[in-house]
Structures are given as C-alpha cells and as structure tokens.
Amino acid sequence: MNCGAKHLLHCISLYVWIGIVVYFFAFFSIETVDVQPIDRYGLFFTVLLYAWKCSPLLILPQCIFQLIGLTFFNPFREKVHLKAVPLLSPFVCFRVVTRGLYPRLVKDNVKLNIDVCKMVGMTNFMFEVVTDKGIDFSGVSLVREIVVPRNYETKSGALFKARALQYCLEDEVDRLQDSDWIVHLDEETLLTSNSVCGILNFVEDGQHQFGQGLITYATGEIVNWLTTLSDSYRVSDDCGKQRGQLSLLHRPIFGWKGSYVVTKHGAERTISWDHGPEGSIAEDAYFGMLAMQAGYTFNFIEGEMHEKSPFTTMDFLQQRKRWLEGLLLTVHSTKIRLLYKLPLAFVVYSWVFAPLIIAQLFIMPLFPLPKNIVLESISAALLALNVYMNVFGVLISFTQKYRRNMLLLLLYSVGAVLTMPYTVVIQAASVFLLFFGPKKEFFIVKKETAPLM
C-alpha cells in the first residue's frame, strides 16, 4: 500500500471513529433529566457546575489543529528526497547540551549521528557538545566540546539548559556566522537519513528562521512499555498539532519542543536564551513565544528523529511536572503579550484542571444537569480524537519495525489505549506535585541503563 492510500485509509478511519463515538455517547441514548438546575442548585452553583462541565473544552483549539495536521498532511512518507546537493548547503552545527552525567551515551550517539550525516553526503557541518563536565572527544573529528564554567552567569540569571545555550552565544565562545544553522539535540537523540535530508532541504530553502520535525520514541530497546506507549500520543501530536501550526500558520502558537529544533544562528542570537529563571524551566516554549512575537517564522521539517521515553514512572512524572511548571511560567510572563500566548494558555490550563476534569466522573452524577447535545457531541469528539491519537502514534512508531506483523501492531495499539488511564493519572499527579512540591527544579531523567562511567 503506497503512502497516499495509507493516508486516505487513516483519514477515513479517524472520522468514522469520531462519528461512531459521538453517535454512541451523544445520540444513541438520549437521557433527559427532569430537573431545573437553577431551582434545584441555585444560580451560583448552576453556573459553577456548567463551567466545570465545560472545562474539558479548553483543549478544543489544540484539537482543531490536531485534526488539521492529521487530515491535510501525509505522515506516511517513507523517504525524504534531497532538493539540492549537500555539498552546496549552508553550514550546519548540531548542538547537544548535556550535564555530562552520561558521557558514554553522548559519545556513542554523537559518533552514530556523524555517520548518518556522512552517509547522506553532508560535508559542511560539525557537532558541538555543550557540557557542565568534560567528556573528552579527543580523536573524534568534527566535534567541538564546550565546557560551561561553573562561575558563568548570564545577565538575567538564566539557569539550567538555557544558561548553557546562552554561553554558546557569548562572543568569546561563538564561532558561527549569522547565516549558519544550528540543530538542537538532546543527549539521546538519534538522527535518521530522513531527518538529515529534511534539515538540508529546510536550510537550503531558507524561507523560515526556525523549524521542527517529528520525534518517535519506540526505536531500539524499549526500557519501559508504559511510558513508551504513553508517549505515542506525543508522536501523533507532532503529526497533528505541531505540523498543522508550523505548516499553516508558521507560528508555534501552542508551543514546541526543545529537541529537533533548527534555528538560524543570527535569529537565535537576536532572541537569545537569556530570559531569567522564568525562561529556564521550559526554555524551548519560552524561546518560541518570544521568537514568534518578534516576527520570525517557523516551518515543519520532513523526516523523523528517534529518542527514548523515561525509564521509570517517577522520571515520567517529574518530566511532566517540569514541563507544566515551565509552561505556566511562560504563559504568565509579562514579556510575552497576551495575543501570542493565549492559545498556549488554553492548553496549559486544561492540564492544570486535569484533576477537576477527572473528578467529574465521580461527582457530576450526584448533580445531574439537562443533556446538551452540542456539548455532549463536542466532548465525545474530543475523547474519540484522543483515543485515536494514541493508536495512531503507535502505528507511526512501530510500522517500520513490524510492518509484516499485524498482530503485534494490533497488540501495541490496544496497549496504547489501555495506558491512557495511566497517562491521565500522571498528568493529574504532576499538577499536585507542582503545587505541593519543590519549585524551579530542572529534573534530568535517566538516559541509559548501563552504570555511569
């Protein structure tokens, strides 16, 4: 089956599934509640109940872009073709930021990624490893190691990864030209030939200053199936919302991730990473909001990269808690105008209200309200879309590996659906951890199973 046929089948499946769920939950059994809410609960409590019932709709704007991305852009392209000769492409610096806790992992992945670049035909590139602790890349060509001094401080007091990234932009450290390009990678990120070709096409085109592409989490050894299957939603999120907003609006109105980020060096220096502690927890989203506000444009990059999901539930929880805290700081920042951060604010507060949304399942039956077909239909469609995205993420992640074993694909798809309660609980728990736990920490998840060197 070619990629066009796969995309058509996927679109049909998506909308048929949404239609079935909406019909079943909103129309199949129309139960009327013989109650006048205002007479029974009073005006104030009635308004409160309806506001509570409508709180899941905060995610609606993002879901619209999920549908746009999943419908109008084909995620099944198996090979990205170069549009120009790599020899003539602009200079590209692949920048890896690490605390130096996993030197073996970083060295192995950098060597693998260099091999991928060479295999595609790249010659005009280098890797920079920015670390708090020396790793020693002596003998490895095309790699520059930058050790951030312990006493280095930015002008605004930026912390963590933002501090390291800002150090690279200091005049005495920076060796790049404004016309060069930077590809930001995490320690565990592995390039593919498709992603390298996509990056070369993006920088050769040069129309946009920032870009991002698809990341999958199921390649190679899977350490924790619960977290990996839960992250299948993030794969669909890249194919849906991320691709929709970057390809159509050329703006990250709902935020973006900190890995597989491609930036034009001059634009990155202009925005900088030096935005104090509030811009240091989710430095990626904060940077994206400021770049969008400054008038820079973004695009989606073809080709996927590979990463790994957290190895333990506690790491998974701490990772989500950090994201939530950083995103809240971003949407509350006075440096970002409301117009630019409002869509992201809807997403963040739908997360903050996750415990209250879960509580509806147990408390709402005690306070019945008349059925509203429109509200029930929208809620059912959102539920159907989220279930589908978990399954679709599995298909994108595992199809290449198990294309001849449909039984395993089916098993993993069912597993992704079954892990949804786990994911929801983690999302809710991250809210409690944020409000009742320590603040402004940058938790580093475990990146390798072997003992540290």
GROMACS .gro file of C-alpha atoms in nm:
model
  453
    1MET     CA    1   0.000   0.000   0.000
    2ASN     CA    2   0.152   0.335  -0.103
    3CYS     CA    3   0.171   0.633   0.131
    4GLY     CA    4  -0.125   0.809  -0.037
    5ALA     CA    5  -0.352   0.509   0.017
    6LYS     CA    6  -0.235   0.480   0.378
    7HIS     CA    7  -0.318   0.844   0.440
    8LEU     CA    8  -0.663   0.808   0.285
    9LEU     CA    9  -0.735   0.499   0.498
   10HIS     CA   10  -0.613   0.683   0.807
   11CYS     CA   11  -0.842   0.983   0.739
   12ILE     CA   12  -1.144   0.761   0.681
   13SER     CA   13  -1.070   0.566   0.998
   14LEU     CA   14  -1.027   0.886   1.200
   15TYR     CA   15  -1.358   1.044   1.102
   16VAL     CA   16  -1.558   0.720   1.108
   17TRP     CA   17  -1.427   0.652   1.458
   18ILE     CA   18  -1.515   1.005   1.576
   19GLY     CA   19  -1.862   0.968   1.422
   20ILE     CA   20  -1.923   0.635   1.598
   21VAL     CA   21  -1.816   0.768   1.938
   22VAL     CA   22  -2.021   1.088   1.901
   23TYR     CA   23  -2.328   0.890   1.797
   24PHE     CA   24  -2.292   0.643   2.083
   25PHE     CA   25  -2.233   0.899   2.358
   26ALA     CA   26  -2.446   1.189   2.235
   27PHE     CA   27  -2.734   1.043   2.031
   28PHE     CA   28  -2.767   0.670   2.083
   29SER     CA   29  -2.911   0.703   2.431
   30ILE     CA   30  -3.068   1.043   2.485
   31GLU     CA   31  -3.146   1.051   2.855
   32THR     CA   32  -3.334   1.352   2.975
   33VAL     CA   33  -3.300   1.470   3.332
   34ASP     CA   34  -3.620   1.617   3.472
   35VAL     CA   35  -3.455   1.891   3.671
   36GLN     CA   36  -3.443   2.268   3.667
   37PRO     CA   37  -3.081   2.340   3.767
   38ILE     CA   38  -3.139   2.693   3.896
   39ASP     CA   39  -3.437   2.587   4.108
   40ARG     CA   40  -3.251   2.287   4.244
   41TYR     CA   41  -2.897   2.421   4.291
   42GLY     CA   42  -2.931   2.798   4.282
   43LEU     CA   43  -2.790   3.034   4.020
   44PHE     CA   44  -2.432   3.048   4.150
   45PHE     CA   45  -2.389   2.672   4.188
   46THR     CA   46  -2.556   2.611   3.849
   47VAL     CA   47  -2.309   2.842   3.676
   48LEU     CA   48  -2.027   2.668   3.863
   49LEU     CA   49  -2.149   2.324   3.753
   50TYR     CA   50  -2.177   2.426   3.388
   51ALA     CA   51  -1.832   2.590   3.397
   52TRP     CA   52  -1.693   2.269   3.544
   53LYS     CA   53  -1.869   2.059   3.284
   54CYS     CA   54  -1.727   2.279   3.005
   55SER     CA   55  -1.369   2.277   3.137
   56PRO     CA   56  -1.257   1.991   2.904
   57LEU     CA   57  -1.334   2.223   2.611
   58LEU     CA   58  -1.020   2.424   2.693
   59ILE     CA   59  -0.834   2.173   2.478
   60LEU     CA   60  -1.064   2.235   2.179
   61PRO     CA   61  -0.842   2.488   1.993
   62GLN     CA   62  -0.546   2.249   2.007
   63CYS     CA   63  -0.763   1.957   1.893
   64ILE     CA   64  -0.878   2.155   1.591
   65PHE     CA   65  -0.515   2.182   1.484
   66GLN     CA   66  -0.464   1.814   1.560
   67LEU     CA   67  -0.736   1.739   1.306
   68ILE     CA   68  -0.592   1.985   1.054
   69GLY     CA   69  -0.246   1.831   1.076
   70LEU     CA   70  -0.367   1.472   1.067
   71THR     CA   71  -0.603   1.539   0.776
   72PHE     CA   72  -0.419   1.768   0.538
   73PHE     CA   73  -0.060   1.644   0.572
   74ASN     CA   74   0.052   1.293   0.488
   75PRO     CA   75   0.264   1.144   0.772
   76PHE     CA   76   0.339   0.821   0.584
   77ARG     CA   77   0.613   0.943   0.351
   78GLU     CA   78   0.884   0.677   0.376
   79LYS     CA   79   1.174   0.864   0.218
   80VAL     CA   80   1.268   1.231   0.213
   81HIS     CA   81   1.446   1.328  -0.107
   82LEU     CA   82   1.713   1.597  -0.120
   83LYS     CA   83   1.626   1.905  -0.322
   84ALA     CA   84   1.985   2.025  -0.359
   85VAL     CA   85   2.339   1.889  -0.348
   86PRO     CA   86   2.457   1.865   0.019
   87LEU     CA   87   2.799   1.997  -0.082
   88LEU     CA   88   2.642   2.338  -0.154
   89SER     CA   89   2.424   2.359   0.157
   90PRO     CA   90   2.478   2.621   0.430
   91PHE     CA   91   2.693   2.533   0.731
   92VAL     CA   92   2.504   2.331   0.996
   93CYS     CA   93   2.609   2.295   1.361
   94PHE     CA   94   2.445   2.010   1.554
   95ARG     CA   95   2.443   2.124   1.918
   96VAL     CA   96   2.399   1.876   2.204
   97VAL     CA   97   2.354   2.011   2.557
   98THR     CA   98   2.433   1.776   2.845
   99ARG     CA   99   2.529   1.792   3.210
  100GLY     CA  100   2.790   1.529   3.140
  101LEU     CA  101   2.624   1.263   3.355
  102TYR     CA  102   2.613   1.010   3.071
  103PRO     CA  103   2.941   1.053   2.880
  104ARG     CA  104   2.932   0.712   2.714
  105LEU     CA  105   2.582   0.771   2.581
  106VAL     CA  106   2.672   1.115   2.447
  107LYS     CA  107   2.992   0.995   2.276
  108ASP     CA  108   2.823   0.692   2.118
  109ASN     CA  109   2.528   0.894   1.991
  110VAL     CA  110   2.745   1.173   1.851
  111LYS     CA  111   2.953   0.919   1.658
  112LEU     CA  112   2.639   0.750   1.523
  113ASN     CA  113   2.492   1.085   1.422
  114ILE     CA  114   2.812   1.190   1.245
  115ASP     CA  115   2.800   0.866   1.045
  116VAL     CA  116   2.441   0.939   0.941
  117CYS     CA  117   2.537   1.289   0.822
  118LYS     CA  118   2.826   1.150   0.619
  119MET     CA  119   2.605   0.878   0.473
  120VAL     CA  120   2.365   1.142   0.341
  121GLY     CA  121   2.657   1.330   0.187
  122MET     CA  122   2.694   1.622   0.428
  123THR     CA  123   3.037   1.785   0.437
  124ASN     CA  124   2.964   2.135   0.565
  125PHE     CA  125   2.880   2.053   0.927
  126MET     CA  126   3.012   1.997   1.279
  127PHE     CA  127   2.889   1.884   1.620
  128GLU     CA  128   2.915   2.091   1.938
  129VAL     CA  129   2.874   1.917   2.272
  130VAL     CA  130   2.795   2.170   2.545
  131THR     CA  131   2.854   2.018   2.886
  132ASP     CA  132   2.896   2.102   3.254
  133LYS     CA  133   3.151   1.820   3.291
  134GLY     CA  134   3.426   1.739   3.044
  135ILE     CA  135   3.362   1.431   2.829
  136ASP     CA  136   3.682   1.420   2.619
  137PHE     CA  137   3.621   1.395   2.246
  138SER     CA  138   3.990   1.386   2.160
  139GLY     CA  139   4.040   1.179   1.847
  140VAL     CA  140   3.684   1.234   1.728
  141SER     CA  141   3.678   1.460   1.424
  142LEU     CA  142   3.407   1.718   1.353
  143VAL     CA  143   3.331   1.757   1.725
  144ARG     CA  144   3.390   2.065   1.939
  145GLU     CA  145   3.343   2.027   2.312
  146ILE     CA  146   3.233   2.335   2.507
  147VAL     CA  147   3.261   2.310   2.886
  148VAL     CA  148   3.047   2.571   3.061
  149PRO     CA  149   3.247   2.726   3.351
  150ARG     CA  150   3.091   2.679   3.694
  151ASN     CA  151   3.117   3.051   3.764
  152TYR     CA  152   2.947   3.157   3.441
  153GLU     CA  153   2.634   3.368   3.492
  154THR     CA  154   2.413   3.526   3.230
  155LYS     CA  155   2.298   3.887   3.255
  156SER     CA  156   1.944   3.789   3.358
  157GLY     CA  157   2.037   3.488   3.570
  158ALA     CA  158   1.924   3.218   3.326
  159LEU     CA  159   1.953   2.866   3.464
  160PHE     CA  160   2.000   2.507   3.354
  161LYS     CA  161   1.989   2.434   2.980
  162ALA     CA  162   1.911   2.797   2.893
  163ARG     CA  163   2.230   2.903   3.072
  164ALA     CA  164   2.439   2.654   2.872
  165LEU     CA  165   2.278   2.757   2.543
  166GLN     CA  166   2.339   3.123   2.619
  167TYR     CA  167   2.705   3.052   2.695
  168CYS     CA  168   2.743   2.923   2.338
  169LEU     CA  169   2.625   3.261   2.209
  170GLU     CA  170   2.883   3.464   2.402
  171ASP     CA  171   3.127   3.647   2.173
  172GLU     CA  172   3.434   3.470   2.310
  173VAL     CA  173   3.275   3.126   2.260
  174ASP     CA  174   3.063   3.161   1.947
  175ARG     CA  175   3.234   3.069   1.619
  176LEU     CA  176   2.932   3.066   1.390
  177GLN     CA  177   2.819   3.319   1.131
  178ASP     CA  178   2.469   3.468   1.131
  179SER     CA  179   2.393   3.273   0.811
  180ASP     CA  180   2.483   2.937   0.970
  181TRP     CA  181   2.224   2.699   1.113
  182ILE     CA  182   2.201   2.519   1.448
  183VAL     CA  183   2.022   2.188   1.510
  184HIS     CA  184   1.948   2.143   1.880
  185LEU     CA  185   1.951   1.782   2.001
  186ASP     CA  186   1.909   1.609   2.336
  187GLU     CA  187   2.167   1.362   2.466
  188GLU     CA  188   1.972   1.058   2.349
  189THR     CA  189   1.854   1.197   2.014
  190LEU     CA  190   1.946   0.988   1.711
  191LEU     CA  191   1.936   1.129   1.361
  192THR     CA  192   1.797   0.941   1.064
  193SER     CA  193   1.881   0.989   0.698
  194ASN     CA  194   1.529   1.125   0.651
  195SER     CA  195   1.572   1.390   0.919
  196VAL     CA  196   1.911   1.498   0.783
  197CYS     CA  197   1.763   1.529   0.434
  198GLY     CA  198   1.470   1.724   0.578
  199ILE     CA  199   1.706   1.960   0.761
  200LEU     CA  200   1.915   2.016   0.447
  201ASN     CA  201   1.600   2.094   0.247
  202PHE     CA  202   1.484   2.335   0.518
  203VAL     CA  203   1.811   2.530   0.546
  204GLU     CA  204   1.860   2.533   0.169
  205ASP     CA  205   1.514   2.682   0.127
  206GLY     CA  206   1.597   2.947   0.389
  207GLN     CA  207   1.246   3.094   0.388
  208HIS     CA  208   1.189   3.046   0.762
  209GLN     CA  209   1.425   3.103   1.053
  210PHE     CA  210   1.306   2.820   1.278
  211GLY     CA  211   1.186   2.465   1.223
  212GLN     CA  212   1.098   2.141   1.395
  213GLY     CA  213   1.010   1.785   1.292
  214LEU     CA  214   0.877   1.452   1.413
  215ILE     CA  215   1.028   1.260   1.706
  216THR     CA  216   0.941   0.896   1.779
  217TYR     CA  217   1.016   0.703   2.099
  218ALA     CA  218   0.993   0.333   2.015
  219THR     CA  219   1.311   0.268   1.817
  220GLY     CA  220   1.568   0.030   1.958
  221GLU     CA  221   1.546  -0.116   2.308
  222ILE     CA  222   1.227  -0.025   2.494
  223VAL     CA  223   1.303   0.002   2.864
  224ASN     CA  224   0.953   0.086   2.991
  225TRP     CA  225   0.649  -0.009   2.786
  226LEU     CA  226   0.410   0.202   2.995
  227THR     CA  227   0.596   0.528   2.933
  228THR     CA  228   0.675   0.443   2.571
  229LEU     CA  229   0.314   0.364   2.484
  230SER     CA  230   0.204   0.676   2.671
  231ASP     CA  231   0.443   0.881   2.458
  232SER     CA  232   0.270   0.751   2.144
  233TYR     CA  233   0.036   1.049   2.190
  234ARG     CA  234   0.334   1.283   2.151
  235VAL     CA  235   0.415   1.122   1.815
  236SER     CA  236   0.061   1.194   1.693
  237ASP     CA  237   0.089   1.542   1.842
  238ASP     CA  238   0.388   1.610   1.617
  239CYS     CA  239   0.199   1.481   1.312
  240GLY     CA  240  -0.113   1.674   1.407
  241LYS     CA  241  -0.094   1.997   1.604
  242GLN     CA  242   0.275   2.061   1.556
  243ARG     CA  243   0.267   2.008   1.183
  244GLY     CA  244  -0.062   2.196   1.147
  245GLN     CA  245   0.052   2.510   1.328
  246LEU     CA  246   0.401   2.523   1.176
  247SER     CA  247   0.295   2.440   0.820
  248LEU     CA  248  -0.014   2.662   0.801
  249LEU     CA  249   0.044   2.947   1.045
  250HIS     CA  250   0.424   2.922   1.055
  251ARG     CA  251   0.393   3.007   1.424
  252PRO     CA  252   0.422   2.780   1.733
  253ILE     CA  253   0.104   2.917   1.890
  254PHE     CA  254   0.068   2.605   2.107
  255GLY     CA  255   0.439   2.584   2.190
  256TRP     CA  256   0.707   2.347   2.063
  257LYS     CA  257   0.967   2.106   2.197
  258GLY     CA  258   1.333   2.159   2.284
  259SER     CA  259   1.479   1.887   2.063
  260TYR     CA  260   1.488   1.859   1.684
  261VAL     CA  261   1.491   2.238   1.683
  262VAL     CA  262   1.655   2.402   1.381
  263THR     CA  263   1.743   2.770   1.412
  264LYS     CA  264   1.920   3.027   1.201
  265HIS     CA  265   2.212   3.143   1.408
  266GLY     CA  266   2.154   3.516   1.362
  267ALA     CA  267   1.790   3.484   1.466
  268GLU     CA  268   1.879   3.273   1.770
  269ARG     CA  269   2.134   3.531   1.885
  270THR     CA  270   1.875   3.806   1.848
  271ILE     CA  271   1.619   3.627   2.066
  272SER     CA  272   1.885   3.469   2.294
  273TRP     CA  273   1.826   3.223   2.579
  274ASP     CA  274   1.892   3.481   2.849
  275HIS     CA  275   1.547   3.534   2.998
  276GLY     CA  276   1.599   3.476   3.368
  277PRO     CA  277   1.466   3.189   3.581
  278GLU     CA  278   1.114   3.215   3.436
  279GLY     CA  279   1.251   3.133   3.091
  280SER     CA  280   1.472   2.850   3.212
  281ILE     CA  281   1.231   2.570   3.304
  282ALA     CA  282   1.061   2.532   2.964
  283GLU     CA  283   1.323   2.730   2.776
  284ASP     CA  284   1.204   2.589   2.443
  285ALA     CA  285   0.845   2.714   2.471
  286TYR     CA  286   0.957   3.048   2.614
  287PHE     CA  287   1.206   3.098   2.329
  288GLY     CA  288   0.942   3.004   2.070
  289MET     CA  289   0.691   3.255   2.208
  290LEU     CA  290   0.947   3.537   2.202
  291ALA     CA  291   1.063   3.446   1.850
  292MET     CA  292   0.704   3.443   1.726
  293GLN     CA  293   0.638   3.776   1.896
  294ALA     CA  294   0.948   3.921   1.726
  295GLY     CA  295   0.804   3.833   1.385
  296TYR     CA  296   1.017   3.531   1.296
  297THR     CA  297   0.854   3.244   1.108
  298PHE     CA  298   0.863   2.868   1.154
  299ASN     CA  299   0.806   2.560   0.942
  300PHE     CA  300   0.768   2.186   0.985
  301ILE     CA  301   1.066   1.975   0.876
  302GLU     CA  302   1.023   1.641   0.700
  303GLY     CA  303   1.190   1.334   0.847
  304GLU     CA  304   1.191   1.180   1.193
  305MET     CA  305   1.442   1.160   1.476
  306HIS     CA  306   1.450   0.897   1.750
  307GLU     CA  307   1.452   0.938   2.127
  308LYS     CA  308   1.361   0.725   2.428
  309SER     CA  309   1.081   0.765   2.678
  310PRO     CA  310   1.162   0.794   3.050
  311PHE     CA  311   1.272   0.465   3.204
  312THR     CA  312   1.062   0.487   3.523
  313THR     CA  313   0.722   0.619   3.626
  314MET     CA  314   0.884   0.863   3.869
  315ASP     CA  315   1.102   1.006   3.591
  316PHE     CA  316   0.794   1.028   3.370
  317LEU     CA  317   0.608   1.217   3.644
  318GLN     CA  318   0.896   1.453   3.719
  319GLN     CA  319   0.939   1.526   3.348
  320ARG     CA  320   0.572   1.622   3.314
  321LYS     CA  321   0.584   1.832   3.628
  322ARG     CA  322   0.879   2.030   3.490
  323TRP     CA  323   0.701   2.088   3.160
  324LEU     CA  324   0.388   2.210   3.336
  325GLU     CA  325   0.579   2.446   3.562
  326GLY     CA  326   0.777   2.588   3.272
  327LEU     CA  327   0.469   2.634   3.056
  328LEU     CA  328   0.286   2.812   3.339
  329LEU     CA  329   0.580   3.048   3.381
  330THR     CA  330   0.572   3.109   3.007
  331VAL     CA  331   0.202   3.196   2.986
  332HIS     CA  332   0.230   3.418   3.296
  333SER     CA  333   0.537   3.604   3.169
  334THR     CA  334   0.492   3.979   3.128
  335LYS     CA  335   0.749   3.974   2.845
  336ILE     CA  336   0.508   3.784   2.618
  337ARG     CA  337   0.196   3.965   2.501
  338LEU     CA  338  -0.140   3.800   2.560
  339LEU     CA  339  -0.220   3.768   2.189
  340TYR     CA  340   0.079   3.537   2.139
  341LYS     CA  341   0.044   3.319   2.447
  342LEU     CA  342  -0.335   3.283   2.465
  343PRO     CA  343  -0.360   2.955   2.263
  344LEU     CA  344  -0.085   2.802   2.477
  345ALA     CA  345  -0.264   2.923   2.790
  346PHE     CA  346  -0.574   2.721   2.692
  347VAL     CA  347  -0.358   2.408   2.665
  348VAL     CA  348  -0.175   2.471   2.992
  349TYR     CA  349  -0.489   2.537   3.193
  350SER     CA  350  -0.660   2.230   3.052
  351TRP     CA  351  -0.365   2.047   3.210
  352VAL     CA  352  -0.392   2.239   3.539
  353PHE     CA  353  -0.761   2.146   3.560
  354ALA     CA  354  -0.691   1.777   3.489
  355PRO     CA  355  -0.769   1.667   3.848
  356LEU     CA  356  -1.103   1.853   3.837
  357ILE     CA  357  -1.187   1.702   3.499
  358ILE     CA  358  -1.120   1.352   3.633
  359ALA     CA  359  -1.331   1.429   3.939
  360GLN     CA  360  -1.630   1.493   3.709
  361LEU     CA  361  -1.663   1.119   3.652
  362PHE     CA  362  -1.740   1.066   4.021
  363ILE     CA  363  -1.910   1.386   4.131
  364MET     CA  364  -2.117   1.501   3.833
  365PRO     CA  365  -2.364   1.209   3.861
  366LEU     CA  366  -2.456   1.346   4.204
  367PHE     CA  367  -2.555   1.678   4.046
  368PRO     CA  368  -2.737   1.591   3.722
  369LEU     CA  369  -2.786   1.853   3.452
  370PRO     CA  370  -3.012   1.851   3.146
  371LYS     CA  371  -2.839   1.691   2.849
  372ASN     CA  372  -2.697   1.932   2.593
  373ILE     CA  373  -2.647   1.762   2.256
  374VAL     CA  374  -2.391   2.015   2.132
  375LEU     CA  375  -2.177   1.993   2.445
  376GLU     CA  376  -2.204   1.615   2.460
  377SER     CA  377  -2.112   1.584   2.092
  378ILE     CA  378  -1.804   1.802   2.123
  379SER     CA  379  -1.691   1.623   2.438
  380ALA     CA  380  -1.737   1.284   2.271
  381ALA     CA  381  -1.542   1.400   1.964
  382LEU     CA  382  -1.253   1.517   2.183
  383LEU     CA  383  -1.249   1.182   2.363
  384ALA     CA  384  -1.253   0.992   2.032
  385LEU     CA  385  -0.971   1.204   1.890
  386ASN     CA  386  -0.750   1.146   2.194
  387VAL     CA  387  -0.805   0.771   2.182
  388TYR     CA  388  -0.730   0.767   1.810
  389MET     CA  389  -0.412   0.970   1.857
  390ASN     CA  390  -0.273   0.713   2.099
  391VAL     CA  391  -0.333   0.435   1.846
  392PHE     CA  392  -0.207   0.641   1.554
  393GLY     CA  393   0.114   0.724   1.740
  394VAL     CA  394   0.178   0.353   1.782
  395LEU     CA  395   0.126   0.292   1.410
  396ILE     CA  396   0.369   0.569   1.314
  397SER     CA  397   0.626   0.448   1.569
  398PHE     CA  398   0.609   0.075   1.505
  399THR     CA  399   0.501   0.030   1.142
  400GLN     CA  400   0.855   0.030   1.002
  401LYS     CA  401   0.967  -0.226   1.257
  402TYR     CA  402   0.662  -0.455   1.250
  403ARG     CA  403   0.506  -0.387   0.909
  404ARG     CA  404   0.485  -0.764   0.846
  405ASN     CA  405   0.340  -0.848   1.186
  406MET     CA  406  -0.009  -0.701   1.209
  407LEU     CA  407  -0.083  -0.898   1.526
  408LEU     CA  408   0.193  -0.718   1.716
  409LEU     CA  409   0.080  -0.381   1.579
  410LEU     CA  410  -0.272  -0.457   1.697
  411LEU     CA  411  -0.140  -0.563   2.037
  412TYR     CA  412   0.060  -0.243   2.080
  413SER     CA  413  -0.238  -0.034   1.965
  414VAL     CA  414  -0.459  -0.194   2.229
  415GLY     CA  415  -0.179  -0.138   2.479
  416ALA     CA  416  -0.170   0.233   2.394
  417VAL     CA  417  -0.541   0.262   2.467
  418LEU     CA  418  -0.506   0.069   2.792
  419THR     CA  419  -0.228   0.302   2.908
  420MET     CA  420  -0.450   0.609   2.872
  421PRO     CA  421  -0.569   0.593   3.238
  422TYR     CA  422  -0.203   0.572   3.342
  423THR     CA  423  -0.122   0.882   3.137
  424VAL     CA  424  -0.422   1.072   3.276
  425VAL     CA  425  -0.323   0.986   3.634
  426ILE     CA  426   0.034   1.102   3.568
  427GLN     CA  427  -0.095   1.429   3.421
  428ALA     CA  428  -0.312   1.487   3.728
  429ALA     CA  429  -0.036   1.385   3.969
  430SER     CA  430   0.204   1.629   3.803
  431VAL     CA  431  -0.037   1.911   3.892
  432PHE     CA  432  -0.033   1.812   4.261
  433LEU     CA  433   0.345   1.768   4.252
  434LEU     CA  434   0.383   2.116   4.104
  435PHE     CA  435   0.166   2.291   4.362
  436PHE     CA  436   0.282   2.094   4.668
  437GLY     CA  437   0.639   2.002   4.569
  438PRO     CA  438   0.963   2.194   4.515
  439LYS     CA  439   0.967   2.466   4.250
  440LYS     CA  440   1.208   2.573   3.975
  441GLU     CA  441   1.395   2.245   3.950
  442PHE     CA  442   1.525   2.101   3.623
  443PHE     CA  443   1.483   1.727   3.673
  444ILE     CA  444   1.708   1.514   3.450
  445VAL     CA  445   1.555   1.178   3.359
  446LYS     CA  446   1.774   0.870   3.344
  447LYS     CA  447   1.916   0.830   2.994
  448GLU     CA  448   2.089   0.491   2.993
  449THR     CA  449   2.051   0.157   3.170
  450ALA     CA  450   2.423   0.078   3.196
  451PRO     CA  451   2.619   0.203   3.501
  452LEU     CA  452   2.757   0.554   3.476
  453MET     CA  453   3.121   0.587   3.369
   0.00000   0.00000   0.00000
